[in-house]
PDB file of C-alpha atoms in Angstrom:
ATOM      1  CA  UNK U 104      36.195   9.433  11.288  1.00 49.00           C
ATOM      2  CA  UNK U 105      33.424   9.606  13.928  1.00 55.00           C
ATOM      3  CA  UNK U 106      30.029   9.439  12.264  1.00 61.00           C
ATOM      4  CA  UNK U 107      26.689   9.507  14.036  1.00 60.00           C
ATOM      5  CA  UNK U 108      24.524   6.990  12.197  1.00 71.00           C
ATOM      6  CA  UNK U 109      21.323   7.847  14.039  1.00 81.00           C
ATOM      7  CA  UNK U 110      18.641   5.395  12.871  1.00 83.00           C
ATOM      8  CA  UNK U 111      15.938   8.078  13.012  1.00 85.00           C
ATOM      9  CA  UNK U 112      17.899  10.292  10.625  1.00 88.00           C
ATOM     10  CA  UNK U 113      18.704   7.346   8.353  1.00 88.00           C
ATOM     11  CA  UNK U 114      15.034   6.365   8.208  1.00 87.00           C
ATOM     12  CA  UNK U 115      14.187   9.934   7.259  1.00 90.00           C
ATOM     13  CA  UNK U 116      16.822   9.912   4.508  1.00 90.00           C
ATOM     14  CA  UNK U 117      15.351   6.716   3.054  1.00 89.00           C
ATOM     15  CA  UNK U 118      11.868   8.258   3.151  1.00 88.00           C
ATOM     16  CA  UNK U 119      13.073  11.435   1.424  1.00 91.00           C
ATOM     17  CA  UNK U 120      14.541   9.285  -1.345  1.00 91.00           C
ATOM     18  CA  UNK U 121      11.313   7.296  -1.667  1.00 86.00           C
ATOM     19  CA  UNK U 122       9.041  10.349  -1.803  1.00 86.00           C
ATOM     20  CA  UNK U 123      11.335  12.906  -3.452  1.00 89.00           C
ATOM     21  CA  UNK U 124      10.129  15.550  -1.031  1.00 90.00           C
ATOM     22  CA  UNK U 125      10.861  16.635   2.536  1.00 90.00           C
ATOM     23  CA  UNK U 126       7.207  17.570   2.966  1.00 90.00           C
ATOM     24  CA  UNK U 127       6.000  14.154   1.800  1.00 87.00           C
ATOM     25  CA  UNK U 128       8.616  12.408   3.932  1.00 87.00           C
ATOM     26  CA  UNK U 129       7.474  14.421   6.953  1.00 87.00           C
ATOM     27  CA  UNK U 130       3.844  13.450   6.345  1.00 84.00           C
ATOM     28  CA  UNK U 131       4.748   9.766   6.013  1.00 81.00           C
ATOM     29  CA  UNK U 132       6.815   9.757   9.207  1.00 83.00           C
ATOM     30  CA  UNK U 133       4.608  11.999  11.310  1.00 82.00           C
ATOM     31  CA  UNK U 134       7.140  14.844  11.579  1.00 87.00           C
ATOM     32  CA  UNK U 135       7.029  18.488  10.584  1.00 89.00           C
ATOM     33  CA  UNK U 136       8.844  19.550   7.431  1.00 89.00           C
ATOM     34  CA  UNK U 137      11.140  21.638   9.600  1.00 89.00           C
ATOM     35  CA  UNK U 138      12.078  18.605  11.686  1.00 89.00           C
ATOM     36  CA  UNK U 139      12.962  16.648   8.553  1.00 90.00           C
ATOM     37  CA  UNK U 140      15.086  19.537   7.280  1.00 90.00           C
ATOM     38  CA  UNK U 141      16.910  19.711  10.615  1.00 90.00           C
ATOM     39  CA  UNK U 142      17.545  15.962  10.627  1.00 90.00           C
ATOM     40  CA  UNK U 143      18.986  16.058   7.123  1.00 90.00           C
ATOM     41  CA  UNK U 144      21.196  19.030   7.981  1.00 90.00           C
ATOM     42  CA  UNK U 145      22.500  17.211  11.063  1.00 88.00           C
ATOM     43  CA  UNK U 146      23.130  14.045   9.063  1.00 90.00           C
ATOM     44  CA  UNK U 147      25.090  15.976   6.428  1.00 89.00           C
ATOM     45  CA  UNK U 148      27.220  17.570   9.129  1.00 88.00           C
ATOM     46  CA  UNK U 149      27.850  14.158  10.668  1.00 87.00           C
ATOM     47  CA  UNK U 150      29.039  12.510   7.438  1.00 88.00           C
ATOM     48  CA  UNK U 151      30.693  15.722   6.166  1.00 88.00           C
ATOM     49  CA  UNK U 152      29.132  15.368   2.730  1.00 89.00           C
ATOM     50  CA  UNK U 153      26.244  16.838   0.750  1.00 91.00           C
ATOM     51  CA  UNK U 154      23.453  14.262   0.666  1.00 91.00           C
ATOM     52  CA  UNK U 155      20.613  16.180  -1.009  1.00 91.00           C
ATOM     53  CA  UNK U 156      20.099  18.515  -3.943  1.00 90.00           C
ATOM     54  CA  UNK U 157      17.053  20.398  -5.177  1.00 87.00           C
ATOM     55  CA  UNK U 158      15.932  19.502  -8.709  1.00 87.00           C
ATOM     56  CA  UNK U 159      12.909  21.564  -9.656  1.00 83.00           C
ATOM     57  CA  UNK U 160      10.279  20.906  -7.016  1.00 83.00           C
ATOM     58  CA  UNK U 161      11.766  17.585  -6.002  1.00 88.00           C
ATOM     59  CA  UNK U 162      14.616  16.646  -3.718  1.00 90.00           C
ATOM     60  CA  UNK U 163      17.124  14.146  -5.089  1.00 90.00           C
ATOM     61  CA  UNK U 164      19.987  12.409  -3.358  1.00 91.00           C
ATOM     62  CA  UNK U 165      23.574  13.031  -4.386  1.00 92.00           C
ATOM     63  CA  UNK U 166      25.888  10.102  -5.052  1.00 91.00           C
ATOM     64  CA  UNK U 167      26.903  10.211  -1.391  1.00 90.00           C
ATOM     65  CA  UNK U 168      23.261  10.347  -0.370  1.00 89.00           C
ATOM     66  CA  UNK U 169      22.385   7.356  -2.556  1.00 91.00           C
ATOM     67  CA  UNK U 170      25.272   5.359  -1.094  1.00 90.00           C
ATOM     68  CA  UNK U 171      24.260   6.185   2.474  1.00 91.00           C
ATOM     69  CA  UNK U 172      20.573   5.449   1.773  1.00 89.00           C
ATOM     70  CA  UNK U 173      21.453   2.055   0.245  1.00 87.00           C
ATOM     71  CA  UNK U 174      23.349   1.088   3.387  1.00 87.00           C
ATOM     72  CA  UNK U 175      20.655   2.624   5.592  1.00 86.00           C
ATOM     73  CA  UNK U 176      18.053   0.246   4.150  1.00 84.00           C
ATOM     74  CA  UNK U 177      20.053  -2.724   5.429  1.00 80.00           C
ATOM     75  CA  UNK U 178      20.709  -1.107   8.801  1.00 83.00           C
ATOM     76  CA  UNK U 179      17.030  -0.275   9.318  1.00 82.00           C
ATOM     77  CA  UNK U 180      15.954  -3.796   8.391  1.00 76.00           C
ATOM     78  CA  UNK U 181      18.520  -5.225  10.809  1.00 76.00           C
ATOM     79  CA  UNK U 182      17.336  -2.863  13.546  1.00 76.00           C
ATOM     80  CA  UNK U 183      13.722  -3.951  13.137  1.00 72.00           C
ATOM     81  CA  UNK U 184      14.775  -7.602  13.088  1.00 69.00           C
ATOM     82  CA  UNK U 185      16.797  -7.115  16.270  1.00 72.00           C
ATOM     83  CA  UNK U 186      13.876  -5.388  17.953  1.00 69.00           C
ATOM     84  CA  UNK U 187      11.576  -8.264  17.039  1.00 64.00           C
ATOM     85  CA  UNK U 188      14.074 -10.867  18.251  1.00 65.00           C
ATOM     86  CA  UNK U 189      14.532  -9.121  21.621  1.00 63.00           C
ATOM     87  CA  UNK U 190      10.794  -8.713  22.063  1.00 61.00           C
ATOM     88  CA  UNK U 191      10.358 -12.468  21.559  1.00 59.00           C
ATOM     89  CA  UNK U 192      12.727 -13.462  24.384  1.00 59.00           C
ATOM     90  CA  UNK U 193      11.157 -15.171  27.434  1.00 58.00           C
ATOM     91  CA  UNK U 194       9.932 -12.580  29.869  1.00 50.00           C
ATOM     92  CA  UNK U 195       9.834  -9.836  27.198  1.00 45.00           C
ATOM     93  CA  UNK U 196       6.394 -10.186  25.597  1.00 46.00           C
ATOM     94  CA  UNK U 197       6.300  -6.641  24.242  1.00 51.00           C
ATOM     95  CA  UNK U 198       6.509  -7.340  20.536  1.00 74.00           C
ATOM     96  CA  UNK U 199       5.805  -4.288  18.358  1.00 83.00           C
ATOM     97  CA  UNK U 200       4.704  -4.728  14.759  1.00 89.00           C
ATOM     98  CA  UNK U 201       4.242  -1.903  12.237  1.00 90.00           C
ATOM     99  CA  UNK U 202       1.963  -2.598   9.289  1.00 93.00           C
ATOM    100  CA  UNK U 203       1.566  -0.500   6.147  1.00 92.00           C
ATOM    101  CA  UNK U 204      -2.006   0.009   4.952  1.00 92.00           C
ATOM    102  CA  UNK U 205      -3.806   1.786   2.121  1.00 89.00           C
ATOM    103  CA  UNK U 206      -7.226   3.407   2.335  1.00 84.00           C
ATOM    104  CA  UNK U 207      -9.512   0.457   1.652  1.00 86.00           C
ATOM    105  CA  UNK U 208      -7.370  -1.933   3.679  1.00 85.00           C
ATOM    106  CA  UNK U 209      -7.382   0.461   6.634  1.00 82.00           C
ATOM    107  CA  UNK U 210     -11.173   0.646   6.567  1.00 82.00           C
ATOM    108  CA  UNK U 211     -12.080  -2.936   5.707  1.00 82.00           C
ATOM    109  CA  UNK U 212      -9.184  -5.224   6.670  1.00 83.00           C
ATOM    110  CA  UNK U 213      -7.352  -3.612   9.573  1.00 85.00           C
ATOM    111  CA  UNK U 214     -10.139  -3.373  12.208  1.00 87.00           C
ATOM    112  CA  UNK U 215     -10.788  -7.124  12.225  1.00 85.00           C
ATOM    113  CA  UNK U 216      -7.085  -7.913  12.393  1.00 85.00           C
ATOM    114  CA  UNK U 217      -6.552  -5.432  15.234  1.00 87.00           C
ATOM    115  CA  UNK U 218      -9.411  -6.949  17.218  1.00 88.00           C
ATOM    116  CA  UNK U 219      -8.069 -10.465  16.754  1.00 86.00           C
ATOM    117  CA  UNK U 220      -4.536  -9.455  17.719  1.00 86.00           C
ATOM    118  CA  UNK U 221      -5.845  -7.849  20.916  1.00 86.00           C
ATOM    119  CA  UNK U 222      -7.859 -10.981  21.698  1.00 86.00           C
ATOM    120  CA  UNK U 223      -5.231 -13.621  20.927  1.00 83.00           C
ATOM    121  CA  UNK U 224      -1.956 -11.771  21.432  1.00 82.00           C
ATOM    122  CA  UNK U 225      -2.482  -9.021  24.037  1.00 82.00           C
ATOM    123  CA  UNK U 226       1.296  -8.710  24.430  1.00 81.00           C
ATOM    124  CA  UNK U 227       1.700  -7.482  20.849  1.00 85.00           C
ATOM    125  CA  UNK U 228       1.398  -3.802  20.026  1.00 85.00           C
ATOM    126  CA  UNK U 229       0.190  -3.542  16.429  1.00 87.00           C
ATOM    127  CA  UNK U 230       0.554  -0.110  14.869  1.00 88.00           C
ATOM    128  CA  UNK U 231      -0.314   1.037  11.354  1.00 89.00           C
ATOM    129  CA  UNK U 232       0.907   3.700   8.959  1.00 89.00           C
ATOM    130  CA  UNK U 233      -0.428   4.640   5.539  1.00 88.00           C
ATOM    131  CA  UNK U 234       1.699   3.335   2.676  1.00 90.00           C
ATOM    132  CA  UNK U 235       0.845   3.847  -0.984  1.00 89.00           C
ATOM    133  CA  UNK U 236      -0.611   0.572  -2.224  1.00 90.00           C
ATOM    134  CA  UNK U 237       1.924   0.473  -5.068  1.00 90.00           C
ATOM    135  CA  UNK U 238       4.814   0.854  -2.591  1.00 90.00           C
ATOM    136  CA  UNK U 239       4.003  -2.147  -0.375  1.00 92.00           C
ATOM    137  CA  UNK U 240       7.009  -4.206  -1.480  1.00 92.00           C
ATOM    138  CA  UNK U 241       9.520  -1.362  -1.309  1.00 89.00           C
ATOM    139  CA  UNK U 242       8.282  -0.251   2.129  1.00 89.00           C
ATOM    140  CA  UNK U 243       8.920  -3.731   3.547  1.00 90.00           C
ATOM    141  CA  UNK U 244      12.232  -4.117   1.705  1.00 87.00           C
ATOM    142  CA  UNK U 245      13.436  -0.769   3.074  1.00 82.00           C
ATOM    143  CA  UNK U 246      12.517  -1.722   6.628  1.00 82.00           C
ATOM    144  CA  UNK U 247       9.976   1.112   6.922  1.00 85.00           C
ATOM    145  CA  UNK U 248       7.314  -1.395   8.004  1.00 90.00           C
ATOM    146  CA  UNK U 249       7.222  -5.051   9.052  1.00 90.00           C
ATOM    147  CA  UNK U 250       4.196  -5.902   6.915  1.00 93.00           C
ATOM    148  CA  UNK U 251       2.218  -4.132   4.201  1.00 95.00           C
ATOM    149  CA  UNK U 252      -1.077  -4.743   2.460  1.00 94.00           C
ATOM    150  CA  UNK U 253      -0.805  -4.654  -1.318  1.00 94.00           C
ATOM    151  CA  UNK U 254      -2.801  -5.444  -4.447  1.00 94.00           C
ATOM    152  CA  UNK U 255      -1.610  -7.595  -7.339  1.00 94.00           C
ATOM    153  CA  UNK U 256      -3.184  -7.318 -10.800  1.00 95.00           C
ATOM    154  CA  UNK U 257      -2.501  -9.759 -13.653  1.00 91.00           C
ATOM    155  CA  UNK U 258      -2.289  -6.758 -15.994  1.00 88.00           C
ATOM    156  CA  UNK U 259      -0.052  -4.714 -13.642  1.00 90.00           C
ATOM    157  CA  UNK U 260       1.792  -6.974 -11.171  1.00 91.00           C
ATOM    158  CA  UNK U 261       3.037  -5.544  -7.912  1.00 90.00           C
ATOM    159  CA  UNK U 262       6.831  -5.009  -7.968  1.00 87.00           C
ATOM    160  CA  UNK U 263       8.804  -7.970  -6.662  1.00 88.00           C
ATOM    161  CA  UNK U 264      11.862  -7.960  -4.392  1.00 86.00           C
ATOM    162  CA  UNK U 265      14.094 -10.956  -3.735  1.00 86.00           C
ATOM    163  CA  UNK U 266      13.947 -10.518   0.042  1.00 87.00           C
ATOM    164  CA  UNK U 267      10.188  -9.834   0.248  1.00 93.00           C
ATOM    165  CA  UNK U 268       7.486 -12.507   0.096  1.00 94.00           C
ATOM    166  CA  UNK U 269       3.889 -11.846  -0.980  1.00 95.00           C
ATOM    167  CA  UNK U 270       1.284 -13.839   0.925  1.00 93.00           C
ATOM    168  CA  UNK U 271      -2.002 -14.204  -0.983  1.00 94.00           C
ATOM    169  CA  UNK U 272      -4.949 -13.217   1.216  1.00 92.00           C
ATOM    170  CA  UNK U 273      -7.870 -13.278  -1.228  1.00 90.00           C
ATOM    171  CA  UNK U 274      -8.793 -12.904  -4.878  1.00 93.00           C
ATOM    172  CA  UNK U 275     -11.630 -10.570  -5.801  1.00 94.00           C
ATOM    173  CA  UNK U 276     -13.582 -10.242  -9.017  1.00 95.00           C
ATOM    174  CA  UNK U 277     -14.575  -6.823 -10.327  1.00 97.00           C
ATOM    175  CA  UNK U 278     -18.061  -5.698 -11.231  1.00 96.00           C
ATOM    176  CA  UNK U 279     -19.172  -2.269 -12.448  1.00 96.00           C
ATOM    177  CA  UNK U 280     -20.708   0.255 -10.068  1.00 96.00           C
ATOM    178  CA  UNK U 281     -23.484   2.409 -11.548  1.00 95.00           C
ATOM    179  CA  UNK U 282     -25.889   4.884  -9.930  1.00 94.00           C
ATOM    180  CA  UNK U 283     -28.800   3.212  -8.117  1.00 91.00           C
ATOM    181  CA  UNK U 284     -31.866   2.960 -10.306  1.00 79.00           C
ATOM    182  CA  UNK U 285     -29.852   2.757 -13.503  1.00 69.00           C
ATOM    183  CA  UNK U 286     -31.673   0.460 -15.905  1.00 56.00           C
ATOM    184  CA  UNK U 287     -28.938   0.367 -18.511  1.00 56.00           C
ATOM    185  CA  UNK U 288     -27.599  -3.066 -17.532  1.00 57.00           C
ATOM    186  CA  UNK U 289     -29.712  -5.296 -15.307  1.00 64.00           C
ATOM    187  CA  UNK U 290     -28.004  -8.508 -16.440  1.00 80.00           C
ATOM    188  CA  UNK U 291     -24.285  -9.441 -16.514  1.00 90.00           C
ATOM    189  CA  UNK U 292     -22.486  -7.375 -19.126  1.00 93.00           C
ATOM    190  CA  UNK U 293     -19.113  -7.166 -20.802  1.00 94.00           C
ATOM    191  CA  UNK U 294     -16.664  -4.314 -20.376  1.00 95.00           C
ATOM    192  CA  UNK U 295     -17.336  -3.312 -23.968  1.00 96.00           C
ATOM    193  CA  UNK U 296     -20.987  -2.643 -23.071  1.00 94.00           C
ATOM    194  CA  UNK U 297     -19.711   0.322 -21.058  1.00 95.00           C
ATOM    195  CA  UNK U 298     -17.483   1.716 -23.811  1.00 96.00           C
ATOM    196  CA  UNK U 299     -19.648   4.813 -24.319  1.00 95.00           C
ATOM    197  CA  UNK U 300     -20.117   5.628 -20.620  1.00 95.00           C
ATOM    198  CA  UNK U 301     -18.076   8.169 -18.631  1.00 97.00           C
ATOM    199  CA  UNK U 302     -15.639   6.439 -16.273  1.00 98.00           C
ATOM    200  CA  UNK U 303     -14.178   7.328 -12.882  1.00 97.00           C
ATOM    201  CA  UNK U 304     -10.714   5.766 -12.579  1.00 97.00           C
ATOM    202  CA  UNK U 305      -7.404   5.996 -10.796  1.00 95.00           C
ATOM    203  CA  UNK U 306      -4.678   7.807 -12.779  1.00 94.00           C
ATOM    204  CA  UNK U 307      -2.892   5.693 -15.362  1.00 93.00           C
ATOM    205  CA  UNK U 308       0.444   5.859 -13.519  1.00 92.00           C
ATOM    206  CA  UNK U 309      -1.047   3.724 -10.710  1.00 93.00           C
ATOM    207  CA  UNK U 310      -1.139  -0.073 -10.958  1.00 94.00           C
ATOM    208  CA  UNK U 311      -4.937  -0.046 -10.619  1.00 95.00           C
ATOM    209  CA  UNK U 312      -5.304   2.620 -13.289  1.00 96.00           C
ATOM    210  CA  UNK U 313      -3.080   0.685 -15.698  1.00 96.00           C
ATOM    211  CA  UNK U 314      -4.815  -2.635 -15.010  1.00 96.00           C
ATOM    212  CA  UNK U 315      -8.310  -1.355 -15.785  1.00 96.00           C
ATOM    213  CA  UNK U 316      -7.243   0.511 -18.907  1.00 97.00           C
ATOM    214  CA  UNK U 317      -5.386  -2.538 -20.217  1.00 96.00           C
ATOM    215  CA  UNK U 318      -8.469  -4.707 -19.620  1.00 96.00           C
ATOM    216  CA  UNK U 319     -10.581  -2.232 -21.611  1.00 96.00           C
ATOM    217  CA  UNK U 320      -8.006  -2.107 -24.413  1.00 96.00           C
ATOM    218  CA  UNK U 321      -8.032  -5.883 -24.678  1.00 94.00           C
ATOM    219  CA  UNK U 322     -11.716  -5.679 -25.639  1.00 95.00           C
ATOM    220  CA  UNK U 323     -10.942  -2.865 -28.082  1.00 96.00           C
ATOM    221  CA  UNK U 324     -11.912   0.416 -26.469  1.00 97.00           C
ATOM    222  CA  UNK U 325     -10.313   3.232 -24.497  1.00 97.00           C
ATOM    223  CA  UNK U 326     -12.328   4.256 -21.419  1.00 97.00           C
ATOM    224  CA  UNK U 327     -13.537   7.840 -21.407  1.00 96.00           C
ATOM    225  CA  UNK U 328     -12.230   9.021 -18.017  1.00 97.00           C
ATOM    226  CA  UNK U 329     -14.186  12.068 -16.883  1.00 96.00           C
ATOM    227  CA  UNK U 330     -12.842  12.002 -13.324  1.00 96.00           C
ATOM    228  CA  UNK U 331      -9.386  10.793 -12.281  1.00 96.00           C
ATOM    229  CA  UNK U 332      -9.600   9.973  -8.558  1.00 94.00           C
ATOM    230  CA  UNK U 333      -7.339   7.915  -6.301  1.00 91.00           C
ATOM    231  CA  UNK U 334      -9.630   7.702  -3.250  1.00 91.00           C
ATOM    232  CA  UNK U 335     -12.112   4.812  -3.411  1.00 92.00           C
ATOM    233  CA  UNK U 336     -14.724   6.408  -1.151  1.00 92.00           C
ATOM    234  CA  UNK U 337     -14.685   9.563  -3.306  1.00 94.00           C
ATOM    235  CA  UNK U 338     -15.001   7.445  -6.433  1.00 96.00           C
ATOM    236  CA  UNK U 339     -18.100   5.697  -5.095  1.00 96.00           C
ATOM    237  CA  UNK U 340     -19.623   9.047  -4.095  1.00 96.00           C
ATOM    238  CA  UNK U 341     -19.151  10.348  -7.628  1.00 96.00           C
ATOM    239  CA  UNK U 342     -20.786   7.222  -9.051  1.00 96.00           C
ATOM    240  CA  UNK U 343     -23.735   7.589  -6.656  1.00 95.00           C
ATOM    241  CA  UNK U 344     -24.096  11.197  -7.836  1.00 95.00           C
ATOM    242  CA  UNK U 345     -24.499   9.966 -11.412  1.00 94.00           C
ATOM    243  CA  UNK U 346     -21.183  11.344 -12.673  1.00 95.00           C
ATOM    244  CA  UNK U 347     -19.835   8.102 -14.116  1.00 96.00           C
ATOM    245  CA  UNK U 348     -19.231   4.411 -13.595  1.00 96.00           C
ATOM    246  CA  UNK U 349     -16.348   2.626 -11.895  1.00 97.00           C
ATOM    247  CA  UNK U 350     -15.022  -0.911 -11.386  1.00 97.00           C
ATOM    248  CA  UNK U 351     -15.608  -2.188  -7.848  1.00 96.00           C
ATOM    249  CA  UNK U 352     -15.009  -5.262  -5.706  1.00 95.00           C
ATOM    250  CA  UNK U 353     -16.840  -6.411  -2.579  1.00 91.00           C
ATOM    251  CA  UNK U 354     -14.032  -4.989  -0.438  1.00 89.00           C
ATOM    252  CA  UNK U 355     -14.387  -1.570  -2.043  1.00 93.00           C
ATOM    253  CA  UNK U 356     -18.133  -1.648  -1.439  1.00 92.00           C
ATOM    254  CA  UNK U 357     -17.589  -1.909   2.305  1.00 89.00           C
ATOM    255  CA  UNK U 358     -16.818   1.814   2.109  1.00 89.00           C
ATOM    256  CA  UNK U 359     -20.186   2.655   0.553  1.00 90.00           C
ATOM    257  CA  UNK U 360     -23.226   0.921  -0.936  1.00 90.00           C
ATOM    258  CA  UNK U 361     -25.806   3.671  -0.634  1.00 92.00           C
ATOM    259  CA  UNK U 362     -26.882   5.051  -3.980  1.00 93.00           C
ATOM    260  CA  UNK U 363     -25.079   2.338  -5.965  1.00 94.00           C
ATOM    261  CA  UNK U 364     -26.019  -0.598  -8.133  1.00 93.00           C
ATOM    262  CA  UNK U 365     -23.557  -3.198  -9.394  1.00 94.00           C
ATOM    263  CA  UNK U 366     -23.442  -5.020 -12.713  1.00 94.00           C
ATOM    264  CA  UNK U 367     -21.556  -8.361 -12.845  1.00 94.00           C
ATOM    265  CA  UNK U 368     -18.982  -8.615 -15.610  1.00 95.00           C
ATOM    266  CA  UNK U 369     -18.810 -11.486 -18.057  1.00 95.00           C
ATOM    267  CA  UNK U 370     -15.137 -10.582 -18.574  1.00 92.00           C
ATOM    268  CA  UNK U 371     -12.868 -12.068 -15.916  1.00 92.00           C
ATOM    269  CA  UNK U 372     -11.353  -9.005 -14.300  1.00 95.00           C
ATOM    270  CA  UNK U 373      -9.713  -9.765 -10.954  1.00 96.00           C
ATOM    271  CA  UNK U 374      -7.265  -8.519  -8.351  1.00 96.00           C
ATOM    272  CA  UNK U 375      -5.413 -10.337  -5.571  1.00 95.00           C
ATOM    273  CA  UNK U 376      -4.988  -8.916  -2.086  1.00 93.00           C
ATOM    274  CA  UNK U 377      -1.527  -9.693  -0.731  1.00 95.00           C
ATOM    275  CA  UNK U 378       0.436  -9.157   2.445  1.00 94.00           C
ATOM    276  CA  UNK U 379       4.120  -8.310   1.969  1.00 95.00           C
ATOM    277  CA  UNK U 380       6.658  -9.449   4.565  1.00 93.00           C
ATOM    278  CA  UNK U 381      10.397 -10.003   4.633  1.00 89.00           C
ATOM    279  CA  UNK U 382      11.556 -13.386   3.386  1.00 87.00           C
ATOM    280  CA  UNK U 383      15.131 -13.052   4.647  1.00 77.00           C
ATOM    281  CA  UNK U 384      15.680 -12.761   7.517  1.00 73.00           C
ATOM    282  CA  UNK U 385      12.634 -14.832   8.428  1.00 77.00           C
ATOM    283  CA  UNK U 386       9.806 -13.060  10.301  1.00 79.00           C
ATOM    284  CA  UNK U 387      10.036 -13.138  14.085  1.00 79.00           C
ATOM    285  CA  UNK U 388       7.235 -14.653  16.223  1.00 80.00           C
ATOM    286  CA  UNK U 389       5.512 -11.293  16.733  1.00 82.00           C
ATOM    287  CA  UNK U 390       5.221 -10.702  12.986  1.00 87.00           C
ATOM    288  CA  UNK U 391       4.130 -14.290  12.391  1.00 86.00           C
ATOM    289  CA  UNK U 392       1.397 -13.889  15.018  1.00 86.00           C
ATOM    290  CA  UNK U 393       0.060 -10.783  13.265  1.00 89.00           C
ATOM    291  CA  UNK U 394       0.137 -12.568   9.889  1.00 90.00           C
ATOM    292  CA  UNK U 395      -1.865 -15.405  11.457  1.00 88.00           C
ATOM    293  CA  UNK U 396      -4.373 -12.934  12.922  1.00 88.00           C
ATOM    294  CA  UNK U 397      -4.857 -11.183   9.567  1.00 89.00           C
ATOM    295  CA  UNK U 398      -5.465 -14.475   7.762  1.00 87.00           C
ATOM    296  CA  UNK U 399      -7.910 -15.635  10.423  1.00 85.00           C
ATOM    297  CA  UNK U 400      -9.787 -12.339  10.523  1.00 83.00           C
ATOM    298  CA  UNK U 401     -10.291 -12.502   6.749  1.00 79.00           C
ATOM    299  CA  UNK U 402     -11.532 -16.099   6.999  1.00 73.00           C
ATOM    300  CA  UNK U 403     -13.924 -15.130   9.786  1.00 61.00           C
ATOM    301  CA  UNK U 404     -15.186 -12.202   7.727  1.00 57.00           C
ATOM    302  CA  UNK U 405     -15.912 -14.388   4.710  1.00 55.00           C
ATOM    303  CA  UNK U 406     -17.710 -17.053   6.746  1.00 44.00           C
ATOM    304  CA  UNK U 407     -19.554 -14.429   8.829  1.00 46.00           C
TER     305      UNK U 407
END
């Protein structure tokens, strides 16, 4: 049987499985929804099997689709590894590295790393694509990206994968952001001191949303969430407008400080910034160079 295992179509299939939607897969890959639909139709014709089925508003893979997607993950990872190996050969200094970022990382971490890569490794082309912060491990494991920024919380650990390593970049401690001029808490306070205030939090299905709620529950209260927002910049704008309070770290505050005051917490509420990369096979020199640049850019930022 002659089957056309086009890597572009296989990558799209894996993305459709991850997102449960052709529209979301198209947005993640930079295609139109129509292009994704055409790719999936062509792939089904090639393998002579139904790969997708509509379940409500979501798209799910059939048994054949799941089997093909499982094998596609390995093929895509091998393809990226081969590309990296070829780019590292003498006389071929055109290494290309794709890194997955989330909103705050894109604004606060990526620019410094990009600048350092250009300065130290001009032969490397570093590209970025937005990846949900909770999907950092799976994006690397599936071969969708070479590296991905993620966040690990003691109360809601990032998912682990046997073939993906998590490199610790920094640990941040949370404080509470309040509107500027608020005189409610001028000294360090506990989480419980904010039990009767309106909160602005990520939804509970996110790792961040779960982590903060669990921290509040440990000190015996349920936060009153008036606004459920996933975007950090929007959250800080709502706080500045006096619509609630929100946990923040120094990295988050790089997006906005105007109109905000911060209250240190006596409770130890922390998060760890991590960089996910494949453990096996080992990263190629191009990926290792980018990892080195990211670590050095963070060190320079802290000392600067």
